[in-house]
Coordinates of N, CA and C in Angstrom, one line a residue:
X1 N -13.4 2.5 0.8 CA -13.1 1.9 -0.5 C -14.2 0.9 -0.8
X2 N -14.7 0.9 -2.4 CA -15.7 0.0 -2.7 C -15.3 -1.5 -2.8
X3 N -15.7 -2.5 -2.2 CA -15.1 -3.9 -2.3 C -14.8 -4.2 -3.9
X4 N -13.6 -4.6 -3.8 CA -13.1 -5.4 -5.4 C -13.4 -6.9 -5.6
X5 N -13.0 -7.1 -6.6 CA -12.7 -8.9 -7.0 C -11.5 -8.7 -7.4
X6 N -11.3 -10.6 -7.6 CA -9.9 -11.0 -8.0 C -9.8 -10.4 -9.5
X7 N -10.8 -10.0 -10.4 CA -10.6 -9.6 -11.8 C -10.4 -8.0 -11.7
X8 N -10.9 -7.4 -10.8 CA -10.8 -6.0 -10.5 C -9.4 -5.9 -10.2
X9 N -8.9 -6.8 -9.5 CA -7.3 -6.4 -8.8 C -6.3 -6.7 -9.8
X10 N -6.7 -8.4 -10.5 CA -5.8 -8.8 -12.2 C -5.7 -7.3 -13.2
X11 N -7.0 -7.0 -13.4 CA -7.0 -6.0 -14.3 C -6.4 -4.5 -14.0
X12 N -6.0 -4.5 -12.8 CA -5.6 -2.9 -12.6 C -4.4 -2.2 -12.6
X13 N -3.8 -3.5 -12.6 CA -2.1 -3.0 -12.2 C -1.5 -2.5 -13.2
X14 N -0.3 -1.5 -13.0 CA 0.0 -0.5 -14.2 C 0.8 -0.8 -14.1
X15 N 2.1 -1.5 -13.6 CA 3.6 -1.6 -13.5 C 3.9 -2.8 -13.6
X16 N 3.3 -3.7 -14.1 CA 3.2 -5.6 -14.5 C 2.6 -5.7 -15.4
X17 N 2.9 -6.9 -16.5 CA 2.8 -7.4 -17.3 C 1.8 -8.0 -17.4
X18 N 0.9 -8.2 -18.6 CA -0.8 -9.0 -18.0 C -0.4 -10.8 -17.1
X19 N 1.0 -11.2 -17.9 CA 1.3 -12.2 -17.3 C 1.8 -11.9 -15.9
X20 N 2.1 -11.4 -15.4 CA 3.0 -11.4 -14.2 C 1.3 -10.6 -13.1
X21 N 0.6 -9.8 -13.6 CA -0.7 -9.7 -13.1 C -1.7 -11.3 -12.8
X22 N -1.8 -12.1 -14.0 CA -2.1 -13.2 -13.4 C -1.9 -13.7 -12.7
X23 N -0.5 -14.3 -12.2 CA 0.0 -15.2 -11.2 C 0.1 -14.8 -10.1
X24 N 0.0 -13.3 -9.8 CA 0.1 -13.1 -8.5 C -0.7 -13.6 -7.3
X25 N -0.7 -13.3 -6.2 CA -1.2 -14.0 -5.3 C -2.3 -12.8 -4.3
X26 N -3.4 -13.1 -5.4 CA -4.5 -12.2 -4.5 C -4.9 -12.9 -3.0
X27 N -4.9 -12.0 -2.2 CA -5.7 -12.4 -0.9 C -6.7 -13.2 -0.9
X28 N -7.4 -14.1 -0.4 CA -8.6 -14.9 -0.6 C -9.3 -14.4 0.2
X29 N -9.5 -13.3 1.4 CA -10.3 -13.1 2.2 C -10.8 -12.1 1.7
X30 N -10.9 -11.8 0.4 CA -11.9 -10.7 0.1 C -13.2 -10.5 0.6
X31 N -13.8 -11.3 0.4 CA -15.4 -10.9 1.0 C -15.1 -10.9 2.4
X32 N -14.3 -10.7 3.0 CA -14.1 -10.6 4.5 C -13.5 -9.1 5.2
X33 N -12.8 -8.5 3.8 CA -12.2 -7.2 4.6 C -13.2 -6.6 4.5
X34 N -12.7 -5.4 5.6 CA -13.6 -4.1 5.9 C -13.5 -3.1 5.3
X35 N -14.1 -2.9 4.2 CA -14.0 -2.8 3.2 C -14.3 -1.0 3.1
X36 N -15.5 -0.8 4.7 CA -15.8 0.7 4.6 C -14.7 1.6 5.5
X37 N -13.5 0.7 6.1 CA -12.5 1.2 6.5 C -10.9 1.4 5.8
X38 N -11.0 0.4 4.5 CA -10.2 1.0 3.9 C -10.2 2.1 2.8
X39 N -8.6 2.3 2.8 CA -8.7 3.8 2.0 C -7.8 2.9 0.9
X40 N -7.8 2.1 0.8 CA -6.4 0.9 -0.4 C -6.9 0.1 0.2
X41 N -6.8 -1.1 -0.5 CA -6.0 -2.5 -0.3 C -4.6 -3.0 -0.5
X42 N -3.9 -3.2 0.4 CA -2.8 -3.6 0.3 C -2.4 -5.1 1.4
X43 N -1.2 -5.6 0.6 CA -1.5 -7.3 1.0 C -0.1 -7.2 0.5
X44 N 0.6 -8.4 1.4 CA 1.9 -9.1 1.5 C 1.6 -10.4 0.7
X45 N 2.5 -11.3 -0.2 CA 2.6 -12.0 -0.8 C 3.0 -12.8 0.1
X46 N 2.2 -14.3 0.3 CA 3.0 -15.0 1.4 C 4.2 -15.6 1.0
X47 N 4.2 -16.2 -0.1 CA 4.9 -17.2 -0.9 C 6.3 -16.0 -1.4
X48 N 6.4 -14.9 -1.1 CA 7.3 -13.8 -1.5 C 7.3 -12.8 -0.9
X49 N 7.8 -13.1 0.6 CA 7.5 -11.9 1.5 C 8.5 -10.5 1.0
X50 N 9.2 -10.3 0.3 CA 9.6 -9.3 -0.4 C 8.7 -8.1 -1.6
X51 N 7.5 -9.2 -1.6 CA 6.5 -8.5 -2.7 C 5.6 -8.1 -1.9
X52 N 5.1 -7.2 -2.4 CA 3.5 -6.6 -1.7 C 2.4 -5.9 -3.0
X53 N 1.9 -5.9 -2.6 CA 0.7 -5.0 -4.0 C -0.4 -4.3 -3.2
X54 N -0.8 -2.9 -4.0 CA -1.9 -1.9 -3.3 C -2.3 -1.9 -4.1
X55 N -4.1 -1.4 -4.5 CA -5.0 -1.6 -4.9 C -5.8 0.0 -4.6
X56 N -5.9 0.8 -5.3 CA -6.5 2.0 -4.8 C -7.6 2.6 -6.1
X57 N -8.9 3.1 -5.4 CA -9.9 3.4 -6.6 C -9.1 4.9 -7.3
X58 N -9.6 4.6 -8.8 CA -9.1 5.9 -9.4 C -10.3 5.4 -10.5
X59 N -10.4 7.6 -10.2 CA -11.9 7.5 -11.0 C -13.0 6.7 -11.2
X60 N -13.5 6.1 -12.4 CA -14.3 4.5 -12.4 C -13.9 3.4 -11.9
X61 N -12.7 3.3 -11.9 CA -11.9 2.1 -11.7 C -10.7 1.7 -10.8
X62 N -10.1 1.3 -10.6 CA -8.7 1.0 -9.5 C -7.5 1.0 -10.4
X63 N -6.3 1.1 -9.8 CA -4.9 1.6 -10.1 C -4.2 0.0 -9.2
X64 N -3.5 -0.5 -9.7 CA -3.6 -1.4 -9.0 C -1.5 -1.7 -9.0
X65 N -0.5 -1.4 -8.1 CA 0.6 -1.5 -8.5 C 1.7 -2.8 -7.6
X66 N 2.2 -2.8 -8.4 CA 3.1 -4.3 -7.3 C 4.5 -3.6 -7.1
X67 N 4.8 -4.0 -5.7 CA 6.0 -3.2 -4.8 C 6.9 -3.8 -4.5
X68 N 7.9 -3.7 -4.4 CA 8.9 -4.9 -3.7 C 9.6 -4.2 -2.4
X69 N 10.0 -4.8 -1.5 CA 10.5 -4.4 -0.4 C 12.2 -4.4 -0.3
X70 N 13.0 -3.0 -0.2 CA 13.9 -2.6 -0.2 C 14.7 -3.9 0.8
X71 N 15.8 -4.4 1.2 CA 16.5 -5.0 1.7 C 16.8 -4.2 2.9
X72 N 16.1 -4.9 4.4 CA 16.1 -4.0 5.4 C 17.3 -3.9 6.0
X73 N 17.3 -2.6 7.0 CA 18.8 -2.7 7.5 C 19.0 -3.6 9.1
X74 N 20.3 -4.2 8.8 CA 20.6 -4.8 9.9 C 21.2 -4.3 11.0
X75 N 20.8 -4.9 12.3 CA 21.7 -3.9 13.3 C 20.3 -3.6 14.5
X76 N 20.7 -1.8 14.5 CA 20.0 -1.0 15.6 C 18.3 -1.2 15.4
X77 N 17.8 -1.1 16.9 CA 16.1 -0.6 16.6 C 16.3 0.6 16.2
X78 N 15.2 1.3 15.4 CA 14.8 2.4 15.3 C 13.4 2.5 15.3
X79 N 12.6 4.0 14.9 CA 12.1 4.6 14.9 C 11.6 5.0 13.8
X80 N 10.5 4.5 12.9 CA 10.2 5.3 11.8 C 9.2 5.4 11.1
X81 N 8.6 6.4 10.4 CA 7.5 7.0 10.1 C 6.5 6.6 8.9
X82 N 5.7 6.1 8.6 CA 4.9 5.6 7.6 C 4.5 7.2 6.0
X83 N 5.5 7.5 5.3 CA 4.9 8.6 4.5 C 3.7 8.3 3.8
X84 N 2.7 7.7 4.2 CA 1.0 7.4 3.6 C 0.2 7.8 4.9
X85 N 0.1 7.4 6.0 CA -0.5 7.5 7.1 C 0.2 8.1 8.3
X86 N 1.1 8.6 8.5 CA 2.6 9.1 9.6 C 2.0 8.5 10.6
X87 N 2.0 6.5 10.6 CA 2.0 6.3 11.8 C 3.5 5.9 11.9
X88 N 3.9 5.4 13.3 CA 5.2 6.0 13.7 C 5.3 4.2 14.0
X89 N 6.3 3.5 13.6 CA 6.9 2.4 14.0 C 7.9 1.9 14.4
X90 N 8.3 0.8 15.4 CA 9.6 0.6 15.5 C 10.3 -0.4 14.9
X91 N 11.7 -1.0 15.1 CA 11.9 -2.0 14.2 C 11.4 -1.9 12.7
X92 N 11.4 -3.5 12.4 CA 10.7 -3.1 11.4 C 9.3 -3.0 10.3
X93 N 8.9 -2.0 11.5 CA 7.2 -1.5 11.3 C 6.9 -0.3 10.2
X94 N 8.5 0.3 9.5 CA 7.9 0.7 8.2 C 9.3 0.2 7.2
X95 N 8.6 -0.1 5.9 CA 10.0 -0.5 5.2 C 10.2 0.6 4.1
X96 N 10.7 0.8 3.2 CA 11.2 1.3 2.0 C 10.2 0.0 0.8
X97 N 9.5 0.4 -0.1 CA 8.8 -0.2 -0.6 C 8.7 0.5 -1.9
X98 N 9.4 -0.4 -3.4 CA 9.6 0.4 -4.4 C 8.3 0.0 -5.4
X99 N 8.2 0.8 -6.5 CA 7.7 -0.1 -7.7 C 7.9 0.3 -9.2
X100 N 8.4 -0.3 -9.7 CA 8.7 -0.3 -10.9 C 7.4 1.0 -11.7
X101 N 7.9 2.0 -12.6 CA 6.8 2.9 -12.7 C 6.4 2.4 -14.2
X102 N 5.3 2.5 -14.7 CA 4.5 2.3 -15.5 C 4.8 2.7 -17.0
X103 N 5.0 1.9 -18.2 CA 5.2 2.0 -19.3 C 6.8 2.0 -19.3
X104 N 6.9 3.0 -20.4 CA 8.7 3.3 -20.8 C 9.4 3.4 -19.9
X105 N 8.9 4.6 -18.5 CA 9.9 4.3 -17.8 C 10.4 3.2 -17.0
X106 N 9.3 2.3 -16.6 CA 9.5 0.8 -15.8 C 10.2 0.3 -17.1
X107 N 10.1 0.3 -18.3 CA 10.9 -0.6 -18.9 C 12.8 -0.4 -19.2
X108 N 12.8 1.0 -18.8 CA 14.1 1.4 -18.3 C 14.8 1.2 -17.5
X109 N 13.7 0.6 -16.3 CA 14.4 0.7 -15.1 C 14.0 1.5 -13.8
X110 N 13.5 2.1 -14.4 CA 13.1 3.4 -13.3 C 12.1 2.8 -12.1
X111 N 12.8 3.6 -10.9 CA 11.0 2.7 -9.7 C 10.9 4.0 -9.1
X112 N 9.9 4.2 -8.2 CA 9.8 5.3 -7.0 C 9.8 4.4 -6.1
X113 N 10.1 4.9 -5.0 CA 9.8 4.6 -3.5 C 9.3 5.1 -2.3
X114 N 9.0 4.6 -1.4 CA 8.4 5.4 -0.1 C 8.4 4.7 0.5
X115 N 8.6 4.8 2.0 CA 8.6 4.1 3.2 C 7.0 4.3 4.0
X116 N 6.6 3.2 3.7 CA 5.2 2.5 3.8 C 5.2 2.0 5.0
X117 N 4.0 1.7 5.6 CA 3.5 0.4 6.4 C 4.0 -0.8 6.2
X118 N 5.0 -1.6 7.1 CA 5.5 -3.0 6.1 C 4.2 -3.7 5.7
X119 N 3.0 -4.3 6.6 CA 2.4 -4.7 6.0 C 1.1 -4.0 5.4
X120 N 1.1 -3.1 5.3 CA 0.4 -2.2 4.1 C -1.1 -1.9 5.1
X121 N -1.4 -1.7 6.0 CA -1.9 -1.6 7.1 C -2.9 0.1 7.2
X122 N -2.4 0.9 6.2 CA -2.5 1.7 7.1 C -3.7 2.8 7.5
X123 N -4.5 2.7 6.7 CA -6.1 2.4 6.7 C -6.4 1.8 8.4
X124 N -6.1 1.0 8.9 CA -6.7 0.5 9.8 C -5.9 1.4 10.9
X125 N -4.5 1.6 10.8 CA -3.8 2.6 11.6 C -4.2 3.5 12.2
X126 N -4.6 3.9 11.0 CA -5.7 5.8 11.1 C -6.7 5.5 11.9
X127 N -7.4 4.4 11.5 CA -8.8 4.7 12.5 C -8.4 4.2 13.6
X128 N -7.5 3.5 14.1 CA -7.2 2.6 15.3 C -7.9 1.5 15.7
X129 N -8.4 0.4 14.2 CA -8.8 -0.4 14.1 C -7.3 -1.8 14.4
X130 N -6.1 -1.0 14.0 CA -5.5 -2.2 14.1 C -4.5 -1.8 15.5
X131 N -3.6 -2.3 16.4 CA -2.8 -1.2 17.5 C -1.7 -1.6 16.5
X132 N -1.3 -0.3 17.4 CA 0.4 -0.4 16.8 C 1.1 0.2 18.5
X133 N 2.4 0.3 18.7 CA 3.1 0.2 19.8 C 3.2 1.6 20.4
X134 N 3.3 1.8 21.5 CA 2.9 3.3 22.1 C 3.7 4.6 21.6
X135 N 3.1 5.7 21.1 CA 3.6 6.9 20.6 C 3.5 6.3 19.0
X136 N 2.8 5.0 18.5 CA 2.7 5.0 17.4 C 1.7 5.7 16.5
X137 N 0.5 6.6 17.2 CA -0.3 7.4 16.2 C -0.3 8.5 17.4
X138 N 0.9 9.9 17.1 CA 0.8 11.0 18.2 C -0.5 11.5 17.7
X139 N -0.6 12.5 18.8 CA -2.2 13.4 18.7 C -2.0 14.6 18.0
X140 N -2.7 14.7 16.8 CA -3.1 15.5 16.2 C -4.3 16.3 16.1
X141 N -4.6 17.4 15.8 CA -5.3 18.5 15.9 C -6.3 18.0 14.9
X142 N -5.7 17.5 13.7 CA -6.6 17.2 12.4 C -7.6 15.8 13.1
X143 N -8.9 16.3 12.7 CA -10.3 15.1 12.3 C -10.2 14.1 11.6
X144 N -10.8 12.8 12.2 CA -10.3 11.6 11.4 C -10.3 11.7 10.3
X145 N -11.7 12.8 9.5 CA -11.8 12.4 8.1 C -10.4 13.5 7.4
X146 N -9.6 14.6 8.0 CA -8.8 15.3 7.8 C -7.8 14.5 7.7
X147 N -7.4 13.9 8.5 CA -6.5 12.4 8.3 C -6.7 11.6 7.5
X148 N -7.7 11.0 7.4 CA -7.6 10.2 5.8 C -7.6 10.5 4.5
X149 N -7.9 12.5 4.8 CA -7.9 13.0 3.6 C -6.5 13.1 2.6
X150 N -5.7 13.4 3.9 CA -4.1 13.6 4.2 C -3.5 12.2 3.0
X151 N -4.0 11.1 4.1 CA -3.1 9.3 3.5 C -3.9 9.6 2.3
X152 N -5.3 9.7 2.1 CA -5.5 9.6 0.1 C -4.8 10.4 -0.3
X153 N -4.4 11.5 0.0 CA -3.2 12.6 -1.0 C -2.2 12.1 -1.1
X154 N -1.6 11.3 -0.4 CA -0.4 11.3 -0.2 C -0.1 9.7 -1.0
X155 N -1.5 9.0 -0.6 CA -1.2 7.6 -1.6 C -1.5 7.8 -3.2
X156 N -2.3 9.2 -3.5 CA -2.4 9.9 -4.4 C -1.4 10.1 -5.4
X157 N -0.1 11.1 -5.0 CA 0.8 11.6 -4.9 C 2.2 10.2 -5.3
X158 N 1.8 9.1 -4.4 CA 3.2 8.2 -4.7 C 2.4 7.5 -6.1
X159 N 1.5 7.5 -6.4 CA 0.5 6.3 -7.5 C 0.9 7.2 -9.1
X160 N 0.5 8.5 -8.4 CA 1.2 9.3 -10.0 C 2.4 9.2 -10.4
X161 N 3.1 9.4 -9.0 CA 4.8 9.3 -9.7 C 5.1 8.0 -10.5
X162 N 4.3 6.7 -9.9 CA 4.5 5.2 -10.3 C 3.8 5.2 -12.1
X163 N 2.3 5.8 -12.1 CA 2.2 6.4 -13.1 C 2.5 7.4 -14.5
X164 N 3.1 8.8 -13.9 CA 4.1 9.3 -14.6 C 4.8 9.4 -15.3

């Protein structure tokens, strides 16, 4: 991914309001991520750990959408699967993460969802820049870059529906 700014990330989002794009809470460590290992940017709101926002290039420019995190369940460990990157988590290492979809229908009401990376991670997953807990990235036959071709399709695929 090509590194952004904080006006690149204000300007991109398709499911918020220009006001509610302002105030949000961009990462400050920009000039710091690794910027030729991710495939998104995605970041937890500290001040609103229920919110999250991804940041992904499209075409000239980035798509930029804000997420909220489903109310997790209480109880049992389990076991479960990231639909962007299928790394494999336990507890709670992937959540249900929705977003209001873009124009008429977010003003309806409408959201999509997918159970994500909680902390939006999953770029670093893939390459095994970040660990995650054992049996969390099985072996697969497919080439790293076959693998990340996979998570852009697939972060592809949830961005249109949000768009749609």
């Amino acid at each position: 991914m090509r590194p952004v700014t904080e006006r690149d990330i204000r300007m991109s989002f398709v499911n918020c309001t220009k006001g509610e794009a302002k105030r949000l809470a961009v990462p400050r460590d920009l000039a710091t991520r690794p910027w030729d290992d991710l495939d998104f940017l995605g970041w937890r709101d500290p001040a609103s750990p229920e919110r999250g926002y991804l940041v992904a290039e499209s075409g000239d420019g980035f798509v930029g959408v804000a997420l909220r995190q489903a109310a997790p369940h209480a109880g049992h460990v389990r076991r479960s699967m990231c639909s962007f990157c299928l790394t494999m988590h336990t507890g709670d290492g992937v959540s249900l993460l929705t977003a209001r979809r873009a124009g008429r229908n977010g003003q309806q009401g409408n959201s999509v969802g997918a159970y994500i990376c909680t902390d939006l991670a999953c770029s670093l997953y893939l390459r095994g820049k970040k660990e995650v807990g054992p049996g969390g990235r099985l072996h697969e036959s497919l080439t790293l870059e076959e693998q990340i071709d996979r998570t852009t399709a697939n972060l592809a695929g949830f961005l249109d529906k949000v768009v749609g």
